[in-house]
mmCIF file of C-alpha atoms and ligand atoms in Angstrom:
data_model
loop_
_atom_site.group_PDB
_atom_site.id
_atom_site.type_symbol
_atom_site.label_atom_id
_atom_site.label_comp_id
_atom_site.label_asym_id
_atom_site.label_seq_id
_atom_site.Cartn_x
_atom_site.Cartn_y
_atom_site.Cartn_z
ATOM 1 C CA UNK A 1 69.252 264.092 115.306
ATOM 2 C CA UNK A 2 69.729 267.996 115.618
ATOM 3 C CA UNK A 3 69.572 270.058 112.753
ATOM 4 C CA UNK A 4 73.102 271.152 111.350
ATOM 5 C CA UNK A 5 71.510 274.220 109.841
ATOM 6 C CA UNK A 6 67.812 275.700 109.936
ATOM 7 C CA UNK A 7 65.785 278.238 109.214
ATOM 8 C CA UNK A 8 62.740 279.471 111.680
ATOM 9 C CA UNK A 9 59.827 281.682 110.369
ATOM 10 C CA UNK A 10 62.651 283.429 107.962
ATOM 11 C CA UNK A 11 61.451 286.275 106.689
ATOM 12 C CA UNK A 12 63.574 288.912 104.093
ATOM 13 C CA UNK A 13 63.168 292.329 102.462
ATOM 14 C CA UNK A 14 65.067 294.347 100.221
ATOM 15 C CA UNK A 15 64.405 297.679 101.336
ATOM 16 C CA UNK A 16 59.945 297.739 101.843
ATOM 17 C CA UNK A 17 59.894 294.903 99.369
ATOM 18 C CA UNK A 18 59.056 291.126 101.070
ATOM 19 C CA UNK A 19 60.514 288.405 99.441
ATOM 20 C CA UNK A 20 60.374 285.538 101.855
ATOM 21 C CA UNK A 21 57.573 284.975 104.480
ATOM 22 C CA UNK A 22 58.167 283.016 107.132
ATOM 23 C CA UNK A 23 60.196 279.824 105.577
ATOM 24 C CA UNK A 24 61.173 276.659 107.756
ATOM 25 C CA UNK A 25 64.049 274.627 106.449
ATOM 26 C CA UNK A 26 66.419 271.915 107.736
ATOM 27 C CA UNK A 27 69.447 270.317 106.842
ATOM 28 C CA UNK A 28 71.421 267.249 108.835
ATOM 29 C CA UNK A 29 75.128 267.088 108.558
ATOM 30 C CA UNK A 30 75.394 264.213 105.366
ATOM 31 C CA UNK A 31 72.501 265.161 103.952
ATOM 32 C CA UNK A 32 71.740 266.781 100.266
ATOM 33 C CA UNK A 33 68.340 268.737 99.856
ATOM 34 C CA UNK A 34 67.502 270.737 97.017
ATOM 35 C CA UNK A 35 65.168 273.872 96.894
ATOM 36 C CA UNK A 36 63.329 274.283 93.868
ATOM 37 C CA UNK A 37 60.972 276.815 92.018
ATOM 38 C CA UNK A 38 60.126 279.498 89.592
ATOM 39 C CA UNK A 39 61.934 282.291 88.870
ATOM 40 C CA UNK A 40 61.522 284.823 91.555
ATOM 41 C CA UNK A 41 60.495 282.014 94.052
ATOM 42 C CA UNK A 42 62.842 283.166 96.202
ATOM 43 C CA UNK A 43 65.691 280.790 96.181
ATOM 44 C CA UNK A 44 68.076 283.192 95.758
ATOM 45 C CA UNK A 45 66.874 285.246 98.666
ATOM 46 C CA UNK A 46 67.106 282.262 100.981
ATOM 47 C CA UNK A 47 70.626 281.708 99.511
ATOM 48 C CA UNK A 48 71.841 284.992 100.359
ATOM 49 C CA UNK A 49 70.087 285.318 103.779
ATOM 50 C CA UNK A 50 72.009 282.191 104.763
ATOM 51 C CA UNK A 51 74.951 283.059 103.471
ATOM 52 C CA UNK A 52 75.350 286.434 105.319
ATOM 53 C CA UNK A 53 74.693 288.377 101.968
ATOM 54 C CA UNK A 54 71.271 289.845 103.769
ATOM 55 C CA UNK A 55 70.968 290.508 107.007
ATOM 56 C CA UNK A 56 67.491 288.757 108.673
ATOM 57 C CA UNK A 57 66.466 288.479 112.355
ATOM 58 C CA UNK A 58 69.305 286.941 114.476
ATOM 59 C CA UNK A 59 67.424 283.899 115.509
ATOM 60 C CA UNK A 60 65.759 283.033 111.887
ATOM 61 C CA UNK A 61 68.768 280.850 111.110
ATOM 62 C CA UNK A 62 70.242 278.641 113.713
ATOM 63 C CA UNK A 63 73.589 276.711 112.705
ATOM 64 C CA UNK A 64 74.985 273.962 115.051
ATOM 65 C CA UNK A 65 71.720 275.951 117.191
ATOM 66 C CA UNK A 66 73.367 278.914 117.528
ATOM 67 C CA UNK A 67 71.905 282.184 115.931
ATOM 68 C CA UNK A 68 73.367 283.508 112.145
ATOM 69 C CA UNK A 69 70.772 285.591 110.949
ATOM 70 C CA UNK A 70 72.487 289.034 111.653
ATOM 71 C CA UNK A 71 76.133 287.670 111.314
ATOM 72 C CA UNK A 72 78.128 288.705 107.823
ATOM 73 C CA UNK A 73 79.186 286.803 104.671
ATOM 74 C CA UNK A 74 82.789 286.357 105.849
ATOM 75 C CA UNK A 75 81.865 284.921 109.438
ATOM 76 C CA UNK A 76 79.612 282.681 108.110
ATOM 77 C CA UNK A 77 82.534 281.615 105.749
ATOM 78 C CA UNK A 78 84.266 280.943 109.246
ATOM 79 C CA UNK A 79 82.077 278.845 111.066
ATOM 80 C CA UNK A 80 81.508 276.338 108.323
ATOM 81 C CA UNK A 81 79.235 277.706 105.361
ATOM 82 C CA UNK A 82 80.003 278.643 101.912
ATOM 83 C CA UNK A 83 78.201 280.131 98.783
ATOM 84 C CA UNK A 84 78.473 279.292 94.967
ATOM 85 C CA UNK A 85 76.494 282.437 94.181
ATOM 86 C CA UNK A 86 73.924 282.412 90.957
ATOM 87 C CA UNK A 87 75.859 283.701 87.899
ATOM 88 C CA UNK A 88 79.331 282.281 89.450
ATOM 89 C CA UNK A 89 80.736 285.586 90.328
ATOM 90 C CA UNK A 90 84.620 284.788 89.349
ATOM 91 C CA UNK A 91 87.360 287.789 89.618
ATOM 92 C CA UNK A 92 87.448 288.103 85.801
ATOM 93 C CA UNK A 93 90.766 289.905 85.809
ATOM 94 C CA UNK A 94 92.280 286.645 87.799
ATOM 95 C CA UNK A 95 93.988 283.684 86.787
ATOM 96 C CA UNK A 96 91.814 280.063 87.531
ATOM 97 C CA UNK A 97 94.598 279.702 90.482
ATOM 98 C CA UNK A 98 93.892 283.203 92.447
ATOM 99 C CA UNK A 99 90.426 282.503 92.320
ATOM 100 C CA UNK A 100 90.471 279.398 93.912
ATOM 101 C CA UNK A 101 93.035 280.998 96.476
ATOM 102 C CA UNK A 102 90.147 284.095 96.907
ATOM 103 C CA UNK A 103 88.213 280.958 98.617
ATOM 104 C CA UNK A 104 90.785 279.894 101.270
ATOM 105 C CA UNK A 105 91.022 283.717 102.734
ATOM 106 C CA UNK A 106 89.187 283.178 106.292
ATOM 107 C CA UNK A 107 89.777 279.701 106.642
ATOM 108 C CA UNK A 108 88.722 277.623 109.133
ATOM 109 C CA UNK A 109 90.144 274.644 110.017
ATOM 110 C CA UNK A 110 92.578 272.624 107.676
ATOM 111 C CA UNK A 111 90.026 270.152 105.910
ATOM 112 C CA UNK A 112 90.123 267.823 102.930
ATOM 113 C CA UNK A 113 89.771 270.669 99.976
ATOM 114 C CA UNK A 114 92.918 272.218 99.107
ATOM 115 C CA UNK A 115 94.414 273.712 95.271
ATOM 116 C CA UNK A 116 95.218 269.883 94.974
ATOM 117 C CA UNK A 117 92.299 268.035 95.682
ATOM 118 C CA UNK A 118 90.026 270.676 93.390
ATOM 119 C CA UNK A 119 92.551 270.028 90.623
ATOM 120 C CA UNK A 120 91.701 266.143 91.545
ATOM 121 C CA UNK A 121 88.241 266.668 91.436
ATOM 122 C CA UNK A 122 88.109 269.131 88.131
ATOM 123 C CA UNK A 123 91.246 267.821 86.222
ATOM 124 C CA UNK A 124 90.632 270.787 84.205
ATOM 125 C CA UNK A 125 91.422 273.332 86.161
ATOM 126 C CA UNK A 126 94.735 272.078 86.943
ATOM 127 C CA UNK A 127 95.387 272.231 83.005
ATOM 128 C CA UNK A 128 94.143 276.097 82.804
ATOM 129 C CA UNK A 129 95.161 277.117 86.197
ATOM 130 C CA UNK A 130 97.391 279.942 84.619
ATOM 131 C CA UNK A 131 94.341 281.299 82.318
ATOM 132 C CA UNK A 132 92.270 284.112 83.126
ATOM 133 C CA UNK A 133 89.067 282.618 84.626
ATOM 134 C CA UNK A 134 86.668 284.263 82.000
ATOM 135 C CA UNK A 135 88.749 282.730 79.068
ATOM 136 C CA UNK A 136 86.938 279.147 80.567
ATOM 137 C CA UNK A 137 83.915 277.576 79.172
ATOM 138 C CA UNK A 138 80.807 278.445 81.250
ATOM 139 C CA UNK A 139 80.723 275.117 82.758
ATOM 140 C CA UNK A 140 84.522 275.241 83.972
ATOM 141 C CA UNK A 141 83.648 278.766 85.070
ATOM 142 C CA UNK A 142 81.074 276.820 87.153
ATOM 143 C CA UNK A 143 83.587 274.635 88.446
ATOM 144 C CA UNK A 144 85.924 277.261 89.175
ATOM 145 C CA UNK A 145 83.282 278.883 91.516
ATOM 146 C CA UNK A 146 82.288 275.690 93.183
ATOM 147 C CA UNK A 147 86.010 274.818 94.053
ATOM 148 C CA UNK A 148 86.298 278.548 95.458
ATOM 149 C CA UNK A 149 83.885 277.462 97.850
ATOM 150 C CA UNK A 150 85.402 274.493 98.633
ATOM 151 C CA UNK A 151 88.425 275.748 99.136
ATOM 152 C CA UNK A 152 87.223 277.052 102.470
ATOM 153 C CA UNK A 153 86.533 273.222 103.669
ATOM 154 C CA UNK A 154 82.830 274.422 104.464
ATOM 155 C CA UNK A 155 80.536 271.847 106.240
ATOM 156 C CA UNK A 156 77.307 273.296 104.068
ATOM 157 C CA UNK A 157 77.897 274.322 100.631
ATOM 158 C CA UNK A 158 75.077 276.115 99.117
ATOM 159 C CA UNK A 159 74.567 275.854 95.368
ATOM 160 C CA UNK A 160 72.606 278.271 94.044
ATOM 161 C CA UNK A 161 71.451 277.266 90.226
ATOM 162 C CA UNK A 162 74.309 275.601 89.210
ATOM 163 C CA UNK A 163 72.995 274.209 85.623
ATOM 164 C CA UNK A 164 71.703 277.660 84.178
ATOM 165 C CA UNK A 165 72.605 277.999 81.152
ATOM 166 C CA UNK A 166 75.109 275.165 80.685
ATOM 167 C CA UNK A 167 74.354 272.074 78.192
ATOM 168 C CA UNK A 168 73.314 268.753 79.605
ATOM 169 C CA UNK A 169 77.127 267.276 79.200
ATOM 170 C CA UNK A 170 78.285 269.785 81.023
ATOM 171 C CA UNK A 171 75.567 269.569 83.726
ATOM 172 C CA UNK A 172 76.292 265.845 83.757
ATOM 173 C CA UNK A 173 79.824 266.318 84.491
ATOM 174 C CA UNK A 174 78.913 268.714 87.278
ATOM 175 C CA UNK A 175 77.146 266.922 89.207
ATOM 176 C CA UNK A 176 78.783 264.103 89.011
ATOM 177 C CA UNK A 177 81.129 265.492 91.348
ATOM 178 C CA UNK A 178 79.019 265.852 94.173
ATOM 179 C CA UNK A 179 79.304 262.586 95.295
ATOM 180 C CA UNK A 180 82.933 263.209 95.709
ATOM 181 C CA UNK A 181 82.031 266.662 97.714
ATOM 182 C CA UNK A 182 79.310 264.386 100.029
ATOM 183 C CA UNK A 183 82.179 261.556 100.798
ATOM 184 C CA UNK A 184 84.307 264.679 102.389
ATOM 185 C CA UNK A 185 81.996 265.575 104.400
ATOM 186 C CA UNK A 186 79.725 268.657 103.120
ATOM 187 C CA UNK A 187 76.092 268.632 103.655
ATOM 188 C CA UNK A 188 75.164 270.049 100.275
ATOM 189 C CA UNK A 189 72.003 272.581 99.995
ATOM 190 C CA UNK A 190 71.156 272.544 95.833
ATOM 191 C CA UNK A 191 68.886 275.467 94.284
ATOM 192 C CA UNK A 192 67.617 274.230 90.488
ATOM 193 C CA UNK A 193 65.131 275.436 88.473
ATOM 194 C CA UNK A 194 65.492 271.840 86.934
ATOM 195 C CA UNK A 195 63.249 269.454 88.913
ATOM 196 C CA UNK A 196 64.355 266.241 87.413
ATOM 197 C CA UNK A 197 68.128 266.889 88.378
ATOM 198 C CA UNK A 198 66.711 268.307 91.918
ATOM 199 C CA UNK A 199 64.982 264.855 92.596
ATOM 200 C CA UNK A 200 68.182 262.850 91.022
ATOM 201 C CA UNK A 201 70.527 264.579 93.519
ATOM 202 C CA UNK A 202 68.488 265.211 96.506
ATOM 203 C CA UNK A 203 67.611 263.332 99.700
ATOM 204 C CA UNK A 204 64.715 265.966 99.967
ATOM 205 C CA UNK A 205 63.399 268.643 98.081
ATOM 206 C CA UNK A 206 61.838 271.885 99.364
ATOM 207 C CA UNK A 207 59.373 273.196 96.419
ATOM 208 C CA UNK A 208 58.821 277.562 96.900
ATOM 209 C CA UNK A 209 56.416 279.590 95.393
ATOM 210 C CA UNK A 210 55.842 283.667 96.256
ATOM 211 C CA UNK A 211 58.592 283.676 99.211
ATOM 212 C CA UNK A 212 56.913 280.628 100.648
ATOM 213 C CA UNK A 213 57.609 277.083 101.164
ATOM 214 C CA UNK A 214 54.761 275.016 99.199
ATOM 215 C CA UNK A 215 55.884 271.211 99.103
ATOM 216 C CA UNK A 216 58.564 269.325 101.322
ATOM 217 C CA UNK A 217 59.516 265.279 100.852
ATOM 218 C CA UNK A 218 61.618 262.724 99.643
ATOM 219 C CA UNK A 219 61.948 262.343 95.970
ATOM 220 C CA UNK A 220 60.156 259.129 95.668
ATOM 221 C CA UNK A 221 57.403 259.964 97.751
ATOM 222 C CA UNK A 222 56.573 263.648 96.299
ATOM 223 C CA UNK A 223 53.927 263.308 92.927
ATOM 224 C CA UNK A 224 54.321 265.027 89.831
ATOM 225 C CA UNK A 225 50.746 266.741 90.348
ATOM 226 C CA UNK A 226 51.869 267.782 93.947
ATOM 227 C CA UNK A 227 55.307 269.599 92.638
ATOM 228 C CA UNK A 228 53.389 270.790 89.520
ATOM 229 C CA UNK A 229 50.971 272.887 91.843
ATOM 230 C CA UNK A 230 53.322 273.574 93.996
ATOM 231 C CA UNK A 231 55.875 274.994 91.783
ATOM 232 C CA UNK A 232 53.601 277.261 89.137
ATOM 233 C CA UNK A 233 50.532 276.956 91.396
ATOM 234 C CA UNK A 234 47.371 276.351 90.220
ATOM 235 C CA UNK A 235 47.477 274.347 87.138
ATOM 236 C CA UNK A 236 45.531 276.272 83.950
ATOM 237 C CA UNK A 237 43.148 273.488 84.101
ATOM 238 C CA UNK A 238 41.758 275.114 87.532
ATOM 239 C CA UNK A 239 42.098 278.614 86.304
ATOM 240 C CA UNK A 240 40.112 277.732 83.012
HETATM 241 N N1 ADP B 1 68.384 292.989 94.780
HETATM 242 C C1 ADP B 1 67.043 292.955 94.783
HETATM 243 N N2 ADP B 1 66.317 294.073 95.016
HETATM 244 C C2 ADP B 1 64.965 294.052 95.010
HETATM 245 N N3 ADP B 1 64.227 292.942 94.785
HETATM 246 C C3 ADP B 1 64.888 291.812 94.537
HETATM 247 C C4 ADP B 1 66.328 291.747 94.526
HETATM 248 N N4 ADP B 1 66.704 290.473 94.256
HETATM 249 C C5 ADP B 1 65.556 289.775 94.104
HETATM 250 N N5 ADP B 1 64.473 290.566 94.277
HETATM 251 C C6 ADP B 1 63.059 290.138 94.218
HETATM 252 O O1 ADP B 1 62.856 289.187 95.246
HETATM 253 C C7 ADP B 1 62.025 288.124 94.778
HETATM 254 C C8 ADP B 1 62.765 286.798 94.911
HETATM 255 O O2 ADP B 1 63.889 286.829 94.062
HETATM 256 P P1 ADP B 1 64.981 285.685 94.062
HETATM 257 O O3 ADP B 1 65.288 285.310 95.451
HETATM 258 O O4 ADP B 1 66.109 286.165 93.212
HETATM 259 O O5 ADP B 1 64.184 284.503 93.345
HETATM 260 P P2 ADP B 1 64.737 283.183 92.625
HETATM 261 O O6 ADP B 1 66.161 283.004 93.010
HETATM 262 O O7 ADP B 1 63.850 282.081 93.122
HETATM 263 O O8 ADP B 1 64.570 283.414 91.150
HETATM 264 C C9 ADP B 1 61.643 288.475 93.346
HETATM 265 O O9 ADP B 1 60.390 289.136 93.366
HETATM 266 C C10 ADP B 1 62.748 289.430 92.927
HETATM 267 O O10 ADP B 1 62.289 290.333 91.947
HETATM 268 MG MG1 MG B 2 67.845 282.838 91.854
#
């Protein structure tokens, strides 16, 4: 099967500084991966660079096989791909509503995700659609800014770090609505610093470390060792 989205030898800077070398990723339509690691890994970065935030190489990211690299954040939008940015990023002088609406600007096609079905998905919202967005919980925040990418009916929908800084509940709840978000249709990429909700989601989990990919499987067949090493690298026992 061809890749719906990949990455090829992606490198990125800010300015002289190198924070990815040369990482490989794939992602079918259906499918959920997760990409998980330390802080300053370099999730983020790969986040962005998809996304259109940072600019890379034009053929270091190939969607449907055609080249994104060098494309920007709202044509990337356009042909199919939407970010729930780290931290949320809501209009905080906006009501729930407008910042869904913020999500639909550039549409694509019609799709399944409208103001309605996010309400039917996060009953919630519908209940504090009138409220300013920062007067939410952080968790309904986080909702907020996953239905704002939604609301663009994307066919990848990147998540980056999704659970920081919310309670388990609350992370609980939040996930639980990805299977709702898989049945219409998104392939789902999901950055987490937590591995065990990375392997509970996840068809496949990419582990980086230092800008570079370090460990690639299926949940079941990865060991704890092997993602242990792979996520803080060597273990103290080997540095002692
Ligand atoms: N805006 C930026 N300017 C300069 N360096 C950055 C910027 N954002 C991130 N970095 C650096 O890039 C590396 C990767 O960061 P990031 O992608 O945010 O990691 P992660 O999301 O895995 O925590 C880190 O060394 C970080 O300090
Ligand atoms: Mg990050």
């Amino acid at each position: 099967m061809p890749n719906l989205l990949e990455t090829r030898g992606l490198t990125a800077f800010y300015g002289d500084f190198q924070a990815i070398f040369g990482v490989d990723m794939q992602l079918q339509a259906g499918e959920t991966i997760a990409v998980i690691g330390a802080n300053g890994a370099g999730k983020s970065t790969l986040m962005r660079s998809i996304a259109g935030v940072i600019a890379n190489r034009s053929d270091m990211i190939l969607y449907r096989g055609e080249p994104i690299g060098s494309i920007d954040a709202a044509d990337v939008v356009r042909r199919g791909i939407a970010l729930v940015p780290e931290g949320r990023r809501l209009f905080p002088s906006l009501t729930v509503e407008e910042n869904l609406q913020i999500g639909s600007y550039g549409k694509r096609d019609a799709g399944y995700w409208s103001l309605n079905t996010v309400y039917e998905l996060f009953p919630v919202l519908r209940e504090r659609r009138r409220n300013p967005a920062t007067a939410l919980s952080g968790g309904q925040q986080q909702m907020v800014a996953i239905g704002r990418a939604l609301m663009s009916n994307p066919e990848v929908l990147l998540c980056d770090e999704l659970s920081l800084g919310l309670a388990p509940v609350v992370i609980k709840d939040i996930y639980g609505a990805f299977a709702k978000i898989r049945i219409a249709g998104a392939a789902i990429v999901i950055v987490e610093q937590d591995i065990a909700q990375a392997l509970k989601v996840a068809d496949r989990v990419y582990c980086m470390m230092e800008g570079k990919i370090t460990l690639t499987g299926g949940p079941a067949e990865l060991d704890r060792a092997d993602i242990h090493a792979a996520y803080f690298g060597a273990s103290t026992d080997e540095l002692a």
